[in-house]
CSV table of C-alpha atoms in Angstrom, one decimal:
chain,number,residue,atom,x,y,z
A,1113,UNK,CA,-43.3,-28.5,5.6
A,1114,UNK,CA,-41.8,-30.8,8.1
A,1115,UNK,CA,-43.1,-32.9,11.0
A,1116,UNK,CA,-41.2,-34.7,14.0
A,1117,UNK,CA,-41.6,-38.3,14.7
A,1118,UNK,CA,-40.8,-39.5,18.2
A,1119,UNK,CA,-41.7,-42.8,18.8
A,1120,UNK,CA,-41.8,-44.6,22.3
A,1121,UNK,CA,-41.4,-48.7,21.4
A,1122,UNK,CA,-42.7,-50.3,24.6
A,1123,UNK,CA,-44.1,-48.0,27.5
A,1124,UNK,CA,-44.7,-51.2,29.8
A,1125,UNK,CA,-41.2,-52.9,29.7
A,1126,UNK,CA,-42.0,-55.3,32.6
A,1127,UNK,CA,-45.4,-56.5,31.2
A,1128,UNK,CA,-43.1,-56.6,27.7
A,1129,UNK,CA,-40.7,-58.9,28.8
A,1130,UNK,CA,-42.9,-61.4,31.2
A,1131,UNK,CA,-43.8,-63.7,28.8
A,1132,UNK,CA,-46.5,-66.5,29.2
A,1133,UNK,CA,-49.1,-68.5,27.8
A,1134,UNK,CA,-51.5,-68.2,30.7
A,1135,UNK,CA,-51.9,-64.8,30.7
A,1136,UNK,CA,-55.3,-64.1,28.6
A,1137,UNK,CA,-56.7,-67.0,28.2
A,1138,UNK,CA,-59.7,-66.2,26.8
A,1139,UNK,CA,-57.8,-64.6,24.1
A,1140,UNK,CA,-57.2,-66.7,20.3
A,1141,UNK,CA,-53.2,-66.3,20.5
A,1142,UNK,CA,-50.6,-66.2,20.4
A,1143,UNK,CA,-48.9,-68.9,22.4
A,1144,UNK,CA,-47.5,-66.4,24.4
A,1145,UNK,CA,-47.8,-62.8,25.3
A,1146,UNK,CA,-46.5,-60.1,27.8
A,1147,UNK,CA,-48.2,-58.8,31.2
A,1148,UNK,CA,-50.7,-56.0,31.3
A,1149,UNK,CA,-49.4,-54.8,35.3
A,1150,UNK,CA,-45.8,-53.7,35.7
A,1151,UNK,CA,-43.3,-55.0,38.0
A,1152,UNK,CA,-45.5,-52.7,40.9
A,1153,UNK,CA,-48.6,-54.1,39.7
A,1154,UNK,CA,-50.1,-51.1,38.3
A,1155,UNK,CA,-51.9,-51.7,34.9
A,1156,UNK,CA,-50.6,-48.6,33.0
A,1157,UNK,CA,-53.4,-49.1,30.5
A,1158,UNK,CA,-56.1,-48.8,32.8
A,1159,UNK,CA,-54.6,-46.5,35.7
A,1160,UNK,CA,-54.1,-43.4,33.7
A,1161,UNK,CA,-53.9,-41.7,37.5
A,1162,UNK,CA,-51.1,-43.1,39.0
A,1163,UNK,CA,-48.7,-40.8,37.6
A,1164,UNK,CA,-46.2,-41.6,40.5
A,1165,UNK,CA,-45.2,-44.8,38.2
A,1166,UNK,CA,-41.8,-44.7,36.6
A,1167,UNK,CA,-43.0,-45.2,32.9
A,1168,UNK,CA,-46.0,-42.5,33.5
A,1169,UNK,CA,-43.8,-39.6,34.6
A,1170,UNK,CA,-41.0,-40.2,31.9
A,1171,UNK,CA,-44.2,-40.1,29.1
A,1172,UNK,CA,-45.5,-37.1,31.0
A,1173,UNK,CA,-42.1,-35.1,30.6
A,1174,UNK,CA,-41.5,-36.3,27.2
A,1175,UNK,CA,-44.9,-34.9,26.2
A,1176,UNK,CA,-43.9,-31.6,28.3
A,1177,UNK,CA,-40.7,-31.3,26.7
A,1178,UNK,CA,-42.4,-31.8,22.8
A,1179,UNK,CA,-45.4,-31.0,22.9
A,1180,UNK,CA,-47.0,-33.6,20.5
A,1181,UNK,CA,-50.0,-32.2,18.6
A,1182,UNK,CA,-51.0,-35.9,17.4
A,1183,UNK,CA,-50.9,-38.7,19.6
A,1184,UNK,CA,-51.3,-42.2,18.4
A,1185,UNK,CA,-51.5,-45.1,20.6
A,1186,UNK,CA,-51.0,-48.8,19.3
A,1187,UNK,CA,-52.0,-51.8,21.9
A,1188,UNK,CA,-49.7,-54.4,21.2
A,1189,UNK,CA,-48.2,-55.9,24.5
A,1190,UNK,CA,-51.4,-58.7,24.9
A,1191,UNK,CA,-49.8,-59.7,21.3
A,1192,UNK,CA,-53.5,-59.2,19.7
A,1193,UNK,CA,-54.2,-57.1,17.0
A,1194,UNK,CA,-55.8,-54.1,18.1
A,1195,UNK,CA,-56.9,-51.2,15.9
A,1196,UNK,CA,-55.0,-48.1,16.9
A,1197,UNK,CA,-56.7,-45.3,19.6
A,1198,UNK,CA,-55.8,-41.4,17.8
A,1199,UNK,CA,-56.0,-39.0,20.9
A,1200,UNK,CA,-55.4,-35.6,19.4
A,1201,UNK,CA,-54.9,-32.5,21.6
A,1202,UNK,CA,-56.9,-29.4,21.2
A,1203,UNK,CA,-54.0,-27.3,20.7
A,1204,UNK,CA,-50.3,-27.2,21.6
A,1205,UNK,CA,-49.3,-26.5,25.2
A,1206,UNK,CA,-47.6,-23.6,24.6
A,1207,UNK,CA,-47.7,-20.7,21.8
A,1208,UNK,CA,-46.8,-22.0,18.6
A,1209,UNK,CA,-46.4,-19.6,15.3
A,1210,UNK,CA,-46.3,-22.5,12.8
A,1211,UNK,CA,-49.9,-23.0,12.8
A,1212,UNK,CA,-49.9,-26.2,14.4
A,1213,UNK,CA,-52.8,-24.9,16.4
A,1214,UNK,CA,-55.4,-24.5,14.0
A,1215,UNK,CA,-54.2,-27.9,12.9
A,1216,UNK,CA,-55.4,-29.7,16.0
A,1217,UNK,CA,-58.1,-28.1,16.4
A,1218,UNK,CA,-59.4,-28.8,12.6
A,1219,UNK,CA,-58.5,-33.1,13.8
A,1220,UNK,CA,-60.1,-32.3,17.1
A,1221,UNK,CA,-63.1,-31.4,15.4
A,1222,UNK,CA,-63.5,-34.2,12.7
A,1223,UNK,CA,-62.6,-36.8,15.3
A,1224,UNK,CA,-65.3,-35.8,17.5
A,1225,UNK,CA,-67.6,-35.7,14.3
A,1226,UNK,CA,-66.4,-39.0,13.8
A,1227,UNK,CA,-66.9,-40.4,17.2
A,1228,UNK,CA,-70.6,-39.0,17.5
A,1229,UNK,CA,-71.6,-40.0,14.2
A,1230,UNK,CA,-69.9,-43.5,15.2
A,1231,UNK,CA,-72.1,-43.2,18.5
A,1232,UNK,CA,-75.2,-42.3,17.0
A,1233,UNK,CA,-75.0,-45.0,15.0
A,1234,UNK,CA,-74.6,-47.6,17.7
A,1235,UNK,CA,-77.6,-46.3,18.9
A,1236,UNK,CA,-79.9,-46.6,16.0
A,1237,UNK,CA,-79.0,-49.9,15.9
A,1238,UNK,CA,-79.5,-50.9,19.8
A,1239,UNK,CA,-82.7,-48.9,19.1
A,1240,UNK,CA,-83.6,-51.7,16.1
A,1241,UNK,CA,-82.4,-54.1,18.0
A,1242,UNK,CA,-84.7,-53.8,20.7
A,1243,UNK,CA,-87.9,-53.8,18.3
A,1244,UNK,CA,-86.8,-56.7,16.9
A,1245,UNK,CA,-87.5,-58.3,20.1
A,1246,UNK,CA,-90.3,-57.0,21.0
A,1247,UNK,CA,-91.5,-57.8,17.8
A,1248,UNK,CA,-90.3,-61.5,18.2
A,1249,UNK,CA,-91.5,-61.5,21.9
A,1250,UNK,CA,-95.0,-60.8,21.0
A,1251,UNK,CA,-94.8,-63.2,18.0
A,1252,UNK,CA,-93.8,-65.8,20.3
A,1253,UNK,CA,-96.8,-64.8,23.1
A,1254,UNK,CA,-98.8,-64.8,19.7
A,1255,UNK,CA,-98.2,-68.1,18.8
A,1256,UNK,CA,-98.8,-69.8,22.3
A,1257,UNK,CA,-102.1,-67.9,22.8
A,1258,UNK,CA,-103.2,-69.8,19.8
A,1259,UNK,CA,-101.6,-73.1,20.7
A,1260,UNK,CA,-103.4,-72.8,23.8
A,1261,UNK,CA,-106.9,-71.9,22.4
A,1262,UNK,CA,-106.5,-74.7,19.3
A,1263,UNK,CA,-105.0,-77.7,21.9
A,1264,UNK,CA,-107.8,-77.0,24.3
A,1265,UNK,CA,-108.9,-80.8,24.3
A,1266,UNK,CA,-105.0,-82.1,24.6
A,1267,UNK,CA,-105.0,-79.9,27.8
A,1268,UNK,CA,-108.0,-81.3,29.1
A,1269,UNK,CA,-107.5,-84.9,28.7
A,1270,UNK,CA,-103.9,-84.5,30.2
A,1271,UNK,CA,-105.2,-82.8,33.4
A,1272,UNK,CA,-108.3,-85.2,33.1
A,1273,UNK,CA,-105.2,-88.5,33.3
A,1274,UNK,CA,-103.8,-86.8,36.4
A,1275,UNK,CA,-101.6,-84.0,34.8
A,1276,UNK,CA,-100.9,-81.4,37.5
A,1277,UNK,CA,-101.2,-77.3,36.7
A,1278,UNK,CA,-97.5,-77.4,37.4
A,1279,UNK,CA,-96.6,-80.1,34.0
A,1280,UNK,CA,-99.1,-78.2,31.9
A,1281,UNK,CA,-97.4,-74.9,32.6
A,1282,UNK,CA,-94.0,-76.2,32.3
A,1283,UNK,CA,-95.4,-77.4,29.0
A,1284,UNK,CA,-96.5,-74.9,27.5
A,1285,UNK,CA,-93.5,-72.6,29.0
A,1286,UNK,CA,-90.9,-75.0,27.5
A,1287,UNK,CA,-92.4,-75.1,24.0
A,1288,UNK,CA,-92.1,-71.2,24.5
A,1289,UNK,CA,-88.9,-71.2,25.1
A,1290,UNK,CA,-87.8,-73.8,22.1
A,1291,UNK,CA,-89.7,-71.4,19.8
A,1292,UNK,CA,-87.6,-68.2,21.1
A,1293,UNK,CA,-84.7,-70.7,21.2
A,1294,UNK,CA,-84.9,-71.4,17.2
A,1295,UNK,CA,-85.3,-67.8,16.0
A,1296,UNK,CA,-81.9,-67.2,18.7
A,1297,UNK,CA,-79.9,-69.5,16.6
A,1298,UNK,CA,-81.3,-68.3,13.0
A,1299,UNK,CA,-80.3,-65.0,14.2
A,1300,UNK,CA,-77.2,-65.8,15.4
A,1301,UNK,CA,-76.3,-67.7,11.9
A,1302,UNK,CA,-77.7,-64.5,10.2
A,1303,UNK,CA,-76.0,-62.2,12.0
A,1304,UNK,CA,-72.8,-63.9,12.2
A,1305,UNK,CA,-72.6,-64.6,8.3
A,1306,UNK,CA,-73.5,-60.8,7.5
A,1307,UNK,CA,-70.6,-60.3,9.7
A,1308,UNK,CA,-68.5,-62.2,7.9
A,1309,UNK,CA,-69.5,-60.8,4.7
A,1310,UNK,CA,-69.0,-57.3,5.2
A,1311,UNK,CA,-65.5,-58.1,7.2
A,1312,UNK,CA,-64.1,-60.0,4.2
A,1313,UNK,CA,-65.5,-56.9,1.5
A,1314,UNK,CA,-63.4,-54.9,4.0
A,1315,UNK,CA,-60.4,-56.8,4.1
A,1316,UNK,CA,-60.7,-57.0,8.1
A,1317,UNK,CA,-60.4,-60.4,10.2
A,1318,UNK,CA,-63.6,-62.0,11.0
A,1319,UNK,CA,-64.0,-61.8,14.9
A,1320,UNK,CA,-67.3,-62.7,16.6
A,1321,UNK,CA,-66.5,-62.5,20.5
A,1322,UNK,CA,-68.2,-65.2,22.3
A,1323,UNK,CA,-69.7,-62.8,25.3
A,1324,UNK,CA,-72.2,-61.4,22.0
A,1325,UNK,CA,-73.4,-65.1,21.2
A,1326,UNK,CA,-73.9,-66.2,24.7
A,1327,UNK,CA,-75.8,-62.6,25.4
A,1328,UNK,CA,-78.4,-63.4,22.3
A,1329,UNK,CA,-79.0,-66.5,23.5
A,1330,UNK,CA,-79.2,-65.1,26.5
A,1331,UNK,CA,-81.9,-62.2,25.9
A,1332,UNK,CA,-84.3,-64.8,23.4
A,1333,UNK,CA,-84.3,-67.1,26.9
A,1334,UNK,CA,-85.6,-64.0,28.3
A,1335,UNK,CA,-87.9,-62.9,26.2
A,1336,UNK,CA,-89.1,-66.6,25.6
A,1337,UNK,CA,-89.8,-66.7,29.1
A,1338,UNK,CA,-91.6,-63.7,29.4
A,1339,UNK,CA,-93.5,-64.1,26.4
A,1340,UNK,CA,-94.5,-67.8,27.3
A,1341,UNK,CA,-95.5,-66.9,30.8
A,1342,UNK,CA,-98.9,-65.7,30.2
A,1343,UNK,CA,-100.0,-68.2,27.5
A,1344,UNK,CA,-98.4,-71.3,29.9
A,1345,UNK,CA,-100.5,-69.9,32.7
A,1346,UNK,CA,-103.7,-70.0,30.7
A,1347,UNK,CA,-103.0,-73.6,29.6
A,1348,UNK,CA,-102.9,-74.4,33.4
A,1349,UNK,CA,-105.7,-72.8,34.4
A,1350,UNK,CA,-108.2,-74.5,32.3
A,1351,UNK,CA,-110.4,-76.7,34.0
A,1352,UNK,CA,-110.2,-80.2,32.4
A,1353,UNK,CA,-114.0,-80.3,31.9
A,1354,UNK,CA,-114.7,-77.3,30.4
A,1355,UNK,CA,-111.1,-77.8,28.1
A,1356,UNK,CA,-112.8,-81.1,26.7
A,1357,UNK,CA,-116.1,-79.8,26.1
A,1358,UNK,CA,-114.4,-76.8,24.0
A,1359,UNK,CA,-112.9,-79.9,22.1
């Protein structure tokens, strides 16, 4: 048995060679990394189309001339550590009678197992996800309905010392949101430390992009403010006599 290694070291020379330490700079090093555009400003790792680029058409013919059946590609110009992308073909471009055919299509097949099961996955856990936070949403509303009915003579004697609607809900809608606001941040200390526990058992680095903690904080201000909405209108609705005379 014998296999052919060809090996292309840098496919965006250009992007390889310009240098910088403005270039991502939302990215946690190095000092300084390449270009993603080539010296015609086409991003070769996004505009797969523009096969009229130099660097395209010489990877087209070299993948004409040997037909790879494997195809891995490693991200490396950005100078952060990606894991590698395995495209595999389906089968050779042309006849082969070493069986390389029924070779790619066997790792055709368990990579597309693999990438469904990966996606299914993903799934379930947006699915969980988003009981969670209904679940949380409606303990918040919950918790304010009660507030509401239990601080009855608080509401009244604040709208009775000149407390507009407006302050009361704002109140109310506030407290909401500080409540959604503290289960946010134990999640986000949860979540981030199982993260870091099952990275570390794996031997992976321990990345936790910031676009994920902003958008938790993000979706408990959302769901604080829905679920305070109807309780914080309540509150302002009561009339101050009838609030005190419940007290």
């Amino acid at each position: 048995d014998a296999a052919n290694l060809l090996f292309v070291p840098i496919f965006n020379v250009d992007g390889h060679e310009r240098f910088g330490p403005n270039h991502r700079v939302n990215q946690r090093g190095p000092a300084e990394m390449g270009f993603r555009t080539t010296a015609q400003n086409l991003n070769l790792n996004r505009d797969y189309v523009k096969v009229d680029a130099p660097e395209m058409v010489a990877l087209l013919e070299l993948f004409g001339r040997w037909q790879p059946t494997v195809y891995v590609d490693l991200h490396t110009t950005d100078g952060a550590k990606f894991e590698h992308d395995v495209a595999v073909m389906v089968a050779p471009l042309g006849p082969r009678p070493d069986g390389l055919e029924r070779t790619a299509h066997a790792l055709s097949d368990a990579l597309q197992a693999r990438v469904a099961a990966s996606r299914a996955f993903t799934g379930l856990l947006l699915g969980v996800d988003a009981v969670a936070l209904l679940v949380g949403g409606l303990g918040v509303a919950n918790t304010m309905v009660i507030s509401v009915l239990e601080r009855r003579g608080e509401i009244g004697l604040r709208r009775a010392l000149g407390a507009t609607r407006a302050n009361i809900c704002t109140q109310f809608l506030g407290e909401a949101l500080l409540l959604s606001g503290l289960g946010g941040v134990a999640g986000v200390v949860i979540g981030m430390a199982a993260t870091a526990g099952y990275a570390m058992t794996q031997r992976w680095p321990v990345t936790v992009p910031g676009v994920v903690v902003l958008g938790a904080f993000g979706a408990t201000a959302v769901i604080g403010t829905l679920a305070g909405s109807y309780p914080a209108v309540r509150a302002a609705r009561l009339a101050p006599t009838e609030a005190l005379q419940a007290d």
